[in-house]
């Protein structure tokens, strides 16, 4: 019964990143505090990939693409707070 073990079809990366940030709002808080201190924010790519595996999605995305999408989404949420 291998067909029961098939992983879910992946939604678009942007949607997955937004779900991840909704569930892990501390990442946006961390990015905001780092921005206030003029320190760089490094997106949690490994944490995101672990989250995807936990949710049952295939992790067939490129790490650079994940990092870029995480950074873009976090920057958008931080800018809503009025920092950038």
Short mmCIF file of C-alpha atoms in Angstrom, two decimals:
data_model
loop_
_atom_site.label_atom_id
_atom_site.label_comp_id
_atom_site.label_asym_id
_atom_site.label_seq_id
_atom_site.Cartn_x
_atom_site.Cartn_y
_atom_site.Cartn_z
CA UNK A 1 0.00 0.00 0.00
CA UNK A 2 2.66 2.46 -1.01
CA UNK A 3 0.07 4.80 -2.47
CA UNK A 4 -1.03 5.71 1.06
CA UNK A 5 2.43 7.02 1.87
CA UNK A 6 2.58 9.54 -0.97
CA UNK A 7 3.26 13.07 0.20
CA UNK A 8 0.89 15.95 -0.44
CA UNK A 9 1.11 18.00 -3.59
CA UNK A 10 2.98 21.22 -2.85
CA UNK A 11 1.15 24.52 -3.02
CA UNK A 12 3.15 27.49 -4.36
CA UNK A 13 6.22 28.38 -2.30
CA UNK A 14 4.81 31.82 -1.48
CA UNK A 15 1.73 30.23 0.10
CA UNK A 16 3.85 27.80 2.14
CA UNK A 17 6.06 30.63 3.40
CA UNK A 18 3.03 32.64 4.48
CA UNK A 19 1.60 29.63 6.34
CA UNK A 20 4.97 29.10 8.02
CA UNK A 21 5.19 32.73 9.12
CA UNK A 22 1.59 32.67 10.38
CA UNK A 23 2.43 29.68 12.58
CA UNK A 24 5.85 31.04 13.59
CA UNK A 25 5.16 34.72 14.19
CA UNK A 26 8.29 34.94 16.33
CA UNK A 27 10.36 35.00 13.13
CA UNK A 28 8.78 38.32 12.13
CA UNK A 29 9.33 39.69 15.64
CA UNK A 30 12.97 38.59 15.51
CA UNK A 31 13.46 40.21 12.11
CA UNK A 32 11.86 43.43 13.37
CA UNK A 33 14.14 43.57 16.43
CA UNK A 34 17.22 42.84 14.32
CA UNK A 35 16.20 45.61 11.93
CA UNK A 36 15.89 48.03 14.84
CA UNK A 37 19.41 47.08 15.97
CA UNK A 38 20.75 47.40 12.39
CA UNK A 39 21.71 43.72 12.33
CA UNK A 40 21.13 41.33 9.41
CA UNK A 41 18.29 38.81 9.49
CA UNK A 42 19.12 35.32 8.25
CA UNK A 43 15.99 33.39 7.21
CA UNK A 44 15.49 29.99 8.94
CA UNK A 45 15.71 27.78 5.85
CA UNK A 46 16.34 24.54 7.77
CA UNK A 47 13.49 25.26 10.18
CA UNK A 48 11.21 25.90 7.19
CA UNK A 49 12.26 22.65 5.50
CA UNK A 50 11.65 20.72 8.74
CA UNK A 51 8.22 22.38 9.01
CA UNK A 52 7.42 21.32 5.42
CA UNK A 53 8.40 17.73 6.16
CA UNK A 54 6.32 17.77 9.35
CA UNK A 55 3.29 18.96 7.36
CA UNK A 56 3.84 16.22 4.78
CA UNK A 57 4.93 18.37 1.84
CA UNK A 58 7.72 17.46 -0.57
CA UNK A 59 10.78 19.59 0.07
CA UNK A 60 11.89 19.76 -3.55
CA UNK A 61 12.51 23.51 -3.54
CA UNK A 62 15.95 25.03 -3.98
CA UNK A 63 17.44 26.40 -0.75
CA UNK A 64 18.24 29.72 -2.44
CA UNK A 65 14.63 30.05 -3.63
CA UNK A 66 13.35 29.28 -0.12
CA UNK A 67 15.73 31.79 1.43
CA UNK A 68 14.74 34.50 -1.07
CA UNK A 69 11.01 33.89 -0.58
CA UNK A 70 11.34 33.85 3.22
CA UNK A 71 13.32 37.08 3.17
CA UNK A 72 10.81 38.75 0.85
CA UNK A 73 7.82 37.71 2.99
CA UNK A 74 9.48 38.69 6.27
CA UNK A 75 10.54 42.08 4.88
CA UNK A 76 6.97 42.69 3.72
CA UNK A 77 5.62 41.93 7.18
CA UNK A 78 8.29 44.02 8.90
CA UNK A 79 7.58 46.95 6.60
CA UNK A 80 3.93 46.84 7.69
CA UNK A 81 5.20 47.73 11.15
CA UNK A 82 6.73 50.89 9.71
CA UNK A 83 10.44 50.12 10.08
CA UNK A 84 11.56 50.17 6.45
#
